[in-house]
Amino acid sequence: MSEDLNHLRQRLAEFADARDWQPYHTPKNLASALSVEASELLEIFQWLTPEESARVMESPESARRVEDEVADVLAYLLQFCEVLGVDPLKALTAKIERNERRFPTP
Amino acid sequence: MSEDLNHLRQRLAEFADARDWQPYHTPKNLASALSVEASELLEIFQWLTPEESARVMESPESARRVEDEVADVLAYLLQFCEVLGVDPLKALTAKIERNERRFPTP
Amino acid sequence: MSEDLNHLRQRLAEFADARDWQPYHTPKNLASALSVEASELLEIFQWLTPEESARVMESPESARRVEDEVADVLAYLLQFCEVLGVDPLKALTAKIERNERRFPTP
Amino acid sequence: MSEDLNHLRQRLAEFADARDWQPYHTPKNLASALSVEASELLEIFQWLTPEESARVMESPESARRVEDEVADVLAYLLQFCEVLGVDPLKALTAKIERNERRFPTP
């Protein structure tokens, strides 16, 4: 059973507060960290063929790496949103609605 | 009122299906796209001082760019997780628990 | 006929000086810009198959984009090296020699 | 004394050939690898203040990391250019000339 997004965002904020990490958590630094973690996720796939990339969860070792990097990307995305007061679900809902108008189905 | 994450993941999957985008949505391509969007978010901050980066939401134009890139990052993260069957909330919950053990508070 | 790397590094430094861009050119900002430009190069390839990616120079429009992003990546790499006093050719020569020892041919 | 760029490009190509790495060296994969290495360079700076980032070469350990990542970025940039027949110095020369017209000095 997974927790919901807002609860995770709050746990991450408390985690950083308890360790006095706020001075490091400028929006610029968090955007850098998010980008670095997204690249670490990409690194898993960089030499794979499209077919090999679709089987990446079959190996427990690479499945674990994928889950670990997904967690890091989401963690920095939530911390970035927290410091700037952005609601990521609201931003995505608005984007999907714009895209449904921009790319109508045939 | 924002929708919940699972509902957004489902809407994104239906959106891609309706446009026959699945062949492009290999895990490798989605990891590339996620990394590219995270860099577009970083681009907003690349020449700003830490102080300027904290005020980025004060300008409606840069606030709109930030929200737009946050939406893109989250969209590709959810689509990546969808094609590989990864639960991002569960992955993050597990990571937070590991980090609470790794970095105990003083 | 192309110019040599040191001359280009010097032209880039004079270009930035003439426009008073040095305050923006911290090593951190230049590393961000380099990473953003490398992602813009990747963006050209993100939805292509491996085979399509090998034919990217056949279209004048995508060839022009590739050359433009290669130029941006090299420009920020040289500017980064300039502000930190790193010799990129010396660093690469040392790396190749280490790799020749690490990955001996069969 | 460092070698020149063309010689390094040739050494990298021979290195990859001798290890049968060409099938992995599609333009798409090399663009991914370049982007991943640029992020590893950025990672060194992600939590540093602008002032700390300017002193990164004072520590032998972080100086070594910087040089190592610069070498990786340049290596993948040269290999990318090699497989697509792009001349990076010519591309940068053309870009500088365009920029001198776009951003005239006061």
Short mmCIF file of C-alpha atoms in Angstrom, two decimals:
data_model
loop_
_atom_site.label_atom_id
_atom_site.label_comp_id
_atom_site.label_asym_id
_atom_site.label_seq_id
_atom_site.Cartn_x
_atom_site.Cartn_y
_atom_site.Cartn_z
CA MET A 1 0.00 0.00 0.00
CA SER A 2 1.57 3.26 -1.02
CA GLU A 3 1.10 6.58 0.69
CA ASP A 4 -0.37 9.51 -1.13
CA LEU A 5 1.68 12.24 -2.75
CA ASN A 6 0.92 15.00 -0.27
CA HIS A 7 1.89 12.86 2.66
CA LEU A 8 5.19 11.96 0.97
CA ARG A 9 5.85 15.63 0.22
CA GLN A 10 5.33 16.42 3.90
CA ARG A 11 7.59 13.56 5.05
CA LEU A 12 10.36 14.78 2.73
CA ALA A 13 10.04 18.34 4.07
CA GLU A 14 10.24 17.09 7.68
CA PHE A 15 13.20 14.90 6.76
CA ALA A 16 15.12 17.88 5.32
CA ASP A 17 14.13 20.16 8.22
CA ALA A 18 15.32 17.67 10.84
CA ARG A 19 18.75 17.60 9.15
CA ASP A 20 18.99 21.39 8.55
CA TRP A 21 19.18 20.86 4.79
CA GLN A 22 16.95 23.83 3.89
CA PRO A 23 19.86 26.20 3.04
CA TYR A 24 20.90 23.75 0.31
CA HIS A 25 17.35 23.35 -0.97
CA THR A 26 17.15 26.43 -3.18
CA PRO A 27 14.91 25.97 -6.23
CA LYS A 28 18.02 26.13 -8.41
CA ASN A 29 19.84 23.39 -6.49
CA LEU A 30 16.75 21.16 -6.42
CA ALA A 31 16.26 21.61 -10.18
CA SER A 32 19.92 20.57 -10.65
CA ALA A 33 19.48 17.53 -8.41
CA LEU A 34 16.27 16.54 -10.23
CA SER A 35 18.09 16.75 -13.55
CA VAL A 36 21.05 14.75 -12.22
CA GLU A 37 18.75 11.99 -10.92
CA ALA A 38 16.81 11.84 -14.21
CA SER A 39 20.17 11.29 -15.94
CA GLU A 40 21.03 8.51 -13.52
CA LEU A 41 17.77 6.83 -14.56
CA LEU A 42 18.70 7.31 -18.24
CA GLU A 43 22.17 5.87 -17.58
CA ILE A 44 20.58 2.45 -16.92
CA PHE A 45 19.26 2.46 -20.50
CA GLN A 46 21.99 4.24 -22.43
CA TRP A 47 23.57 1.23 -24.14
CA LEU A 48 20.42 -0.95 -24.36
CA THR A 49 18.43 -1.63 -27.54
CA PRO A 50 14.74 -0.68 -27.39
CA GLU A 51 13.92 -4.38 -26.86
CA GLU A 52 16.42 -4.81 -24.03
CA SER A 53 15.08 -1.65 -22.40
CA ALA A 54 11.60 -3.22 -22.25
CA ARG A 55 12.98 -6.18 -20.25
CA VAL A 56 14.86 -4.17 -17.66
CA MET A 57 12.61 -5.24 -14.78
CA GLU A 58 13.37 -8.93 -15.36
CA SER A 59 16.71 -8.64 -13.59
CA PRO A 60 16.24 -7.99 -9.84
CA GLU A 61 19.43 -5.91 -9.82
CA SER A 62 18.37 -3.55 -12.61
CA ALA A 63 14.76 -3.48 -11.32
CA ARG A 64 16.11 -2.27 -7.98
CA ARG A 65 18.19 0.44 -9.69
CA VAL A 66 15.17 1.61 -11.71
CA GLU A 67 12.96 1.84 -8.61
CA ASP A 68 15.70 3.63 -6.71
CA GLU A 69 16.18 6.27 -9.41
CA VAL A 70 12.40 6.72 -9.87
CA ALA A 71 12.21 7.39 -6.12
CA ASP A 72 15.02 9.98 -6.35
CA VAL A 73 13.41 11.78 -9.30
CA LEU A 74 10.04 11.93 -7.55
CA ALA A 75 11.65 13.02 -4.27
CA TYR A 76 13.43 15.99 -5.85
CA LEU A 77 10.38 16.89 -7.93
CA LEU A 78 8.25 17.03 -4.75
CA GLN A 79 10.89 19.01 -2.83
CA PHE A 80 11.24 21.45 -5.72
CA CYS A 81 7.45 21.91 -5.79
CA GLU A 82 7.36 22.30 -2.00
CA VAL A 83 9.88 25.19 -1.90
CA LEU A 84 8.13 27.05 -4.74
CA GLY A 85 4.53 26.29 -3.72
CA VAL A 86 3.75 24.50 -6.99
CA ASP A 87 1.01 21.81 -7.01
CA PRO A 88 2.39 19.16 -9.41
CA LEU A 89 -0.94 17.33 -9.82
CA LYS A 90 -2.74 20.56 -10.67
CA ALA A 91 0.03 21.52 -13.12
CA LEU A 92 -0.23 18.14 -14.83
CA THR A 93 -4.04 18.23 -14.98
CA ALA A 94 -3.87 21.63 -16.69
CA LYS A 95 -1.21 20.36 -19.11
CA ILE A 96 -3.23 17.27 -20.09
CA GLU A 97 -6.22 19.49 -20.80
CA ARG A 98 -4.12 21.79 -22.98
CA ASN A 99 -2.64 18.78 -24.82
CA GLU A 100 -6.09 17.28 -25.44
CA ARG A 101 -6.92 20.48 -27.31
CA ARG A 102 -3.53 20.67 -29.09
CA PHE A 103 -3.43 17.04 -30.29
CA PRO A 104 -7.05 16.05 -31.08
CA THR A 105 -7.61 12.36 -31.88
CA PRO A 106 -8.42 11.60 -35.53
CA MET B 1 -8.87 20.52 -6.73
CA SER B 2 -6.26 18.27 -8.27
CA GLU B 3 -6.80 14.72 -9.42
CA ASP B 4 -4.90 11.88 -7.85
CA LEU B 5 -1.77 10.36 -9.30
CA ASN B 6 -3.27 7.07 -10.47
CA HIS B 7 -6.04 8.79 -12.31
CA LEU B 8 -3.51 11.04 -14.08
CA ARG B 9 -1.37 8.04 -14.99
CA GLN B 10 -4.45 6.42 -16.54
CA ARG B 11 -5.38 9.57 -18.45
CA LEU B 12 -1.85 9.81 -19.86
CA ALA B 13 -1.96 6.16 -20.97
CA GLU B 14 -5.32 6.67 -22.71
CA PHE B 15 -4.03 9.85 -24.32
CA ALA B 16 -1.00 8.02 -25.79
CA ASP B 17 -3.11 5.02 -26.85
CA ALA B 18 -5.64 7.19 -28.68
CA ARG B 19 -2.78 8.72 -30.72
CA ASP B 20 -0.93 5.42 -31.36
CA TRP B 21 2.15 6.71 -29.53
CA GLN B 22 2.92 3.39 -27.77
CA PRO B 23 5.66 2.35 -30.25
CA TYR B 24 7.60 5.49 -29.28
CA HIS B 25 7.05 4.93 -25.57
CA THR B 26 9.84 2.45 -24.90
CA PRO B 27 11.32 2.73 -21.40
CA LYS B 28 14.53 4.03 -22.96
CA ASN B 29 12.77 6.78 -24.92
CA LEU B 30 10.66 7.81 -21.93
CA ALA B 31 13.77 7.96 -19.72
CA SER B 32 15.39 10.23 -22.36
CA ALA B 33 12.30 12.44 -22.52
CA LEU B 34 12.15 12.67 -18.71
CA SER B 35 15.79 13.72 -18.62
CA VAL B 36 15.26 16.29 -21.39
CA GLU B 37 12.28 17.83 -19.56
CA ALA B 38 14.18 17.95 -16.26
CA SER B 39 16.88 19.91 -18.11
CA GLU B 40 14.28 22.31 -19.49
CA LEU B 41 13.23 22.98 -15.90
CA LEU B 42 16.88 23.56 -14.94
CA GLU B 43 17.33 25.91 -17.91
CA ILE B 44 14.96 28.41 -16.24
CA PHE B 45 17.42 28.67 -13.33
CA GLN B 46 20.80 28.30 -15.01
CA TRP B 47 21.93 31.94 -14.90
CA LEU B 48 20.06 32.95 -11.70
CA THR B 49 21.66 33.55 -8.32
CA PRO B 50 20.28 31.42 -5.47
CA GLU B 51 18.28 34.48 -4.32
CA GLU B 52 16.80 35.13 -7.75
CA SER B 53 15.90 31.44 -8.07
CA ALA B 54 13.78 31.72 -4.89
CA ARG B 55 11.72 34.53 -6.46
CA VAL B 56 10.98 32.78 -9.74
CA MET B 57 7.23 32.45 -9.07
CA GLU B 58 6.84 36.24 -8.69
CA SER B 59 6.84 36.73 -12.46
CA PRO B 60 3.70 35.24 -14.07
CA GLU B 61 5.72 34.36 -17.18
CA SER B 62 8.41 32.37 -15.36
CA ALA B 63 5.81 30.86 -12.97
CA ARG B 64 3.95 29.54 -16.01
CA ARG B 65 7.17 28.06 -17.44
CA VAL B 66 8.00 26.38 -14.11
CA GLU B 67 4.52 24.83 -13.85
CA ASP B 68 4.67 23.71 -17.46
CA GLU B 69 8.02 21.96 -17.02
CA VAL B 70 6.96 20.39 -13.69
CA ALA B 71 3.94 18.96 -15.54
CA ASP B 72 6.18 17.55 -18.30
CA VAL B 73 8.59 15.94 -15.84
CA LEU B 74 5.73 14.35 -13.89
CA ALA B 75 4.00 13.22 -17.12
CA TYR B 76 7.08 11.39 -18.40
CA LEU B 77 7.84 9.94 -14.97
CA LEU B 78 4.30 8.50 -14.78
CA GLN B 79 4.44 7.17 -18.36
CA PHE B 80 7.84 5.59 -17.68
CA CYS B 81 6.44 3.93 -14.54
CA GLU B 82 3.34 2.79 -16.46
CA VAL B 83 5.28 0.93 -19.18
CA LEU B 84 7.55 -0.80 -16.65
CA GLY B 85 4.92 -1.49 -13.98
CA VAL B 86 6.73 0.57 -11.32
CA ASP B 87 4.72 2.14 -8.48
CA PRO B 88 6.45 5.50 -7.92
CA LEU B 89 4.78 6.17 -4.55
CA LYS B 90 5.79 2.77 -3.23
CA ALA B 91 9.36 3.28 -4.54
CA LEU B 92 9.57 6.65 -2.80
CA THR B 93 8.11 5.34 0.47
CA ALA B 94 10.75 2.59 0.51
CA LYS B 95 13.50 5.12 -0.25
CA ILE B 96 12.44 7.49 2.53
CA GLU B 97 12.51 4.60 4.98
CA ARG B 98 16.01 3.60 3.86
CA ASN B 99 17.17 7.22 4.11
CA GLU B 100 15.76 7.59 7.62
CA ARG B 101 18.04 4.73 8.64
CA ARG B 102 21.05 6.03 6.62
CA PHE B 103 20.88 9.63 7.85
CA PRO B 104 19.71 9.53 11.49
CA THR B 105 18.95 12.89 13.09
CA PRO B 106 21.42 14.06 15.74
CA MET C 1 39.34 24.93 -42.37
CA SER C 2 38.53 24.93 -38.68
CA GLU C 3 40.34 26.88 -36.01
CA ASP C 4 42.11 25.14 -33.20
CA LEU C 5 40.62 24.56 -29.77
CA ASN C 6 42.75 27.04 -27.87
CA HIS C 7 41.98 29.82 -30.26
CA LEU C 8 38.24 29.10 -29.95
CA ARG C 9 38.53 29.06 -26.15
CA GLN C 10 40.16 32.48 -26.30
CA ARG C 11 37.52 33.88 -28.68
CA LEU C 12 34.76 32.66 -26.35
CA ALA C 13 36.44 34.31 -23.36
CA GLU C 14 36.78 37.61 -25.24
CA PHE C 15 33.17 37.35 -26.39
CA ALA C 16 31.92 36.94 -22.79
CA ASP C 17 34.25 39.68 -21.48
CA ALA C 18 33.06 42.18 -24.09
CA ARG C 19 29.46 41.61 -22.94
CA ASP C 20 30.24 41.59 -19.18
CA TRP C 21 28.96 38.04 -18.84
CA GLN C 22 31.70 36.90 -16.42
CA PRO C 23 29.50 37.28 -13.27
CA TYR C 24 27.13 34.69 -14.76
CA HIS C 25 29.95 32.37 -15.75
CA THR C 26 30.51 30.62 -12.42
CA PRO C 27 31.68 27.01 -12.78
CA LYS C 28 28.30 25.89 -11.40
CA ASN C 29 26.30 27.90 -13.93
CA LEU C 30 28.49 26.76 -16.82
CA ALA C 31 28.14 23.12 -15.74
CA SER C 32 24.34 23.62 -15.71
CA ALA C 33 24.40 25.22 -19.15
CA LEU C 34 26.60 22.42 -20.52
CA SER C 35 24.16 19.84 -19.17
CA VAL C 36 21.16 21.72 -20.61
CA GLU C 37 22.79 21.91 -24.06
CA ALA C 38 23.72 18.20 -23.99
CA SER C 39 20.02 17.50 -23.31
CA GLU C 40 19.01 19.67 -26.25
CA LEU C 41 21.25 17.49 -28.42
CA LEU C 42 19.62 14.36 -26.97
CA GLU C 43 16.16 15.84 -27.60
CA ILE C 44 16.77 15.54 -31.36
CA PHE C 45 17.11 11.76 -30.93
CA GLN C 46 14.63 10.98 -28.16
CA TRP C 47 11.85 9.44 -30.27
CA LEU C 48 14.05 8.01 -33.06
CA THR C 49 14.86 4.34 -33.55
CA PRO C 50 18.60 3.48 -33.59
CA GLU C 51 18.36 3.25 -37.42
CA GLU C 52 16.66 6.63 -37.77
CA SER C 53 19.24 8.17 -35.45
CA ALA C 54 22.02 7.07 -37.85
CA ARG C 55 20.37 8.98 -40.72
CA VAL C 56 19.89 12.26 -38.90
CA MET C 57 22.36 14.18 -41.08
CA GLU C 58 20.41 13.37 -44.26
CA SER C 59 17.87 16.08 -43.51
CA PRO C 60 19.41 19.58 -43.80
CA GLU C 61 17.11 20.82 -41.05
CA SER C 62 18.09 18.16 -38.49
CA ALA C 63 21.76 18.33 -39.59
CA ARG C 64 21.71 22.04 -38.84
CA ARG C 65 20.18 21.40 -35.39
CA VAL C 66 22.80 18.74 -34.59
CA GLU C 67 25.68 21.05 -35.58
CA ASP C 68 24.17 23.88 -33.60
CA GLU C 69 23.84 21.82 -30.41
CA VAL C 70 27.33 20.32 -30.84
CA ALA C 71 28.65 23.89 -31.03
CA ASP C 72 26.77 24.84 -27.83
CA VAL C 73 28.05 21.81 -25.92
CA LEU C 74 31.65 22.48 -26.99
CA ALA C 75 31.30 26.21 -26.23
CA TYR C 76 30.14 25.62 -22.65
CA LEU C 77 32.70 22.87 -22.12
CA LEU C 78 35.51 25.25 -23.19
CA GLN C 79 34.14 28.11 -21.07
CA PHE C 80 33.83 25.80 -18.07
CA CYS C 81 37.45 24.68 -18.58
CA GLU C 82 38.58 28.29 -18.99
CA VAL C 83 37.15 29.50 -15.67
CA LEU C 84 38.61 26.53 -13.75
CA GLY C 85 41.95 26.33 -15.58
CA VAL C 86 41.33 22.78 -16.80
CA ASP C 87 43.04 21.58 -20.01
CA PRO C 88 40.39 19.38 -21.67
CA LEU C 89 42.81 17.75 -24.14
CA LYS C 90 45.23 16.84 -21.35
CA ALA C 91 42.34 15.48 -19.25
CA LEU C 92 41.13 13.33 -22.15
CA THR C 93 44.64 12.08 -22.99
CA ALA C 94 45.07 10.95 -19.36
CA LYS C 95 41.63 9.29 -19.41
CA ILE C 96 42.33 7.36 -22.62
CA GLU C 97 45.57 6.08 -21.13
CA ARG C 98 43.75 4.94 -17.97
CA ASN C 99 41.05 3.26 -20.07
CA GLU C 100 43.62 1.45 -22.21
CA ARG C 101 44.87 -0.16 -19.01
CA ARG C 102 41.35 -0.79 -17.62
CA PHE C 103 39.90 -2.38 -20.78
CA PRO C 104 42.73 -4.34 -22.42
CA THR C 105 41.96 -5.74 -25.87
CA PRO C 106 41.56 -9.53 -26.04
CA MET D 1 51.77 18.84 -23.73
CA SER D 2 48.35 17.80 -24.89
CA GLU D 3 47.52 16.08 -28.13
CA ASP D 4 45.32 17.74 -30.68
CA LEU D 5 41.63 17.10 -31.05
CA ASN D 6 41.73 15.13 -34.27
CA HIS D 7 44.33 12.78 -32.96
CA LEU D 8 42.25 12.15 -29.83
CA ARG D 9 39.15 11.54 -31.97
CA GLN D 10 41.11 8.94 -33.93
CA ARG D 11 42.43 7.26 -30.78
CA LEU D 12 38.90 7.01 -29.38
CA ALA D 13 37.63 5.46 -32.63
CA GLU D 14 40.45 2.89 -32.62
CA PHE D 15 39.80 2.16 -28.96
CA ALA D 16 36.10 1.42 -29.64
CA ASP D 17 36.89 -0.60 -32.77
CA ALA D 18 39.42 -2.80 -30.96
CA ARG D 19 36.72 -3.67 -28.39
CA ASP D 20 33.87 -4.15 -30.92
CA TRP D 21 31.87 -1.33 -29.31
CA GLN D 22 30.60 0.13 -32.61
CA PRO D 23 27.15 -1.55 -32.40
CA TYR D 24 26.54 0.36 -29.14
CA HIS D 25 27.81 3.63 -30.58
CA THR D 26 24.66 4.77 -32.37
CA PRO D 27 24.27 8.57 -32.47
CA LYS D 28 21.31 8.22 -30.11
CA ASN D 29 23.26 6.20 -27.54
CA LEU D 30 26.26 8.53 -27.72
CA ALA D 31 23.98 11.57 -27.26
CA SER D 32 22.52 9.85 -24.16
CA ALA D 33 25.98 9.07 -22.81
CA LEU D 34 27.13 12.65 -23.42
CA SER D 35 24.12 13.97 -21.54
CA VAL D 36 24.68 11.52 -18.66
CA GLU D 37 28.34 12.56 -18.34
CA ALA D 38 27.45 16.27 -18.44
CA SER D 39 25.09 15.57 -15.52
CA GLU D 40 27.85 13.81 -13.62
CA LEU D 41 29.91 16.97 -13.99
CA LEU D 42 26.96 19.06 -12.74
CA GLU D 43 26.51 16.68 -9.79
CA ILE D 44 29.85 17.88 -8.37
CA PHE D 45 28.39 21.41 -8.11
CA GLN D 46 24.74 20.78 -7.27
CA TRP D 47 24.82 21.70 -3.55
CA LEU D 48 27.64 24.28 -3.74
CA THR D 49 27.19 28.03 -3.48
CA PRO D 50 28.53 30.05 -6.45
CA GLU D 51 31.57 30.94 -4.30
CA GLU D 52 32.27 27.34 -3.32
CA SER D 53 31.92 26.30 -6.96
CA ALA D 54 34.75 28.70 -7.89
CA ARG D 55 37.10 26.96 -5.43
CA VAL D 56 36.44 23.41 -6.57
CA MET D 57 39.97 22.88 -7.96
CA GLU D 58 41.56 23.63 -4.55
CA SER D 59 40.75 20.13 -3.31
CA PRO D 60 42.80 17.47 -5.16
CA GLU D 61 39.91 15.01 -4.84
CA SER D 62 37.28 17.28 -6.43
CA ALA D 63 39.83 18.56 -9.01
CA ARG D 64 40.39 14.96 -10.08
CA ARG D 65 36.61 14.38 -10.37
CA VAL D 66 36.19 17.55 -12.46
CA GLU D 67 39.00 16.56 -14.84
CA ASP D 68 37.63 13.05 -15.12
CA GLU D 69 34.12 14.23 -16.03
CA VAL D 70 35.47 16.85 -18.47
CA ALA D 71 37.37 14.01 -20.19
CA ASP D 72 34.19 11.89 -20.38
CA VAL D 73 32.10 14.74 -21.83
CA LEU D 74 34.76 15.51 -24.46
CA ALA D 75 35.21 11.80 -25.28
CA TYR D 76 31.51 11.26 -25.98
CA LEU D 77 31.24 14.55 -27.87
CA LEU D 78 34.11 13.47 -30.15
CA GLN D 79 32.67 9.97 -30.63
CA PHE D 80 29.25 11.41 -31.41
CA CYS D 81 30.83 13.75 -33.99
CA GLU D 82 32.86 10.87 -35.44
CA VAL D 83 29.85 8.62 -36.14
CA LEU D 84 27.88 11.47 -37.74
CA GLY D 85 30.76 13.12 -39.61
CA VAL D 86 30.36 16.44 -37.77
CA ASP D 87 33.40 18.73 -37.39
CA PRO D 88 32.95 20.21 -33.89
CA LEU D 89 35.52 22.99 -34.37
CA LYS D 90 33.90 24.10 -37.62
CA ALA D 91 30.44 23.99 -35.98
CA LEU D 92 31.68 26.15 -33.09
CA THR D 93 33.46 28.62 -35.37
CA ALA D 94 30.20 29.10 -37.34
CA LYS D 95 28.23 29.52 -34.10
CA ILE D 96 30.61 32.15 -32.70
CA GLU D 97 30.30 34.11 -35.93
CA ARG D 98 26.49 33.96 -35.78
CA ASN D 99 26.56 35.02 -32.12
CA GLU D 100 28.86 37.96 -32.85
CA ARG D 101 26.16 39.24 -35.21
CA ARG D 102 23.28 38.40 -32.81
CA PHE D 103 24.80 39.98 -29.70
CA PRO D 104 26.77 43.05 -30.87
CA THR D 105 28.89 44.77 -28.21
CA PRO D 106 27.63 48.20 -27.07
#
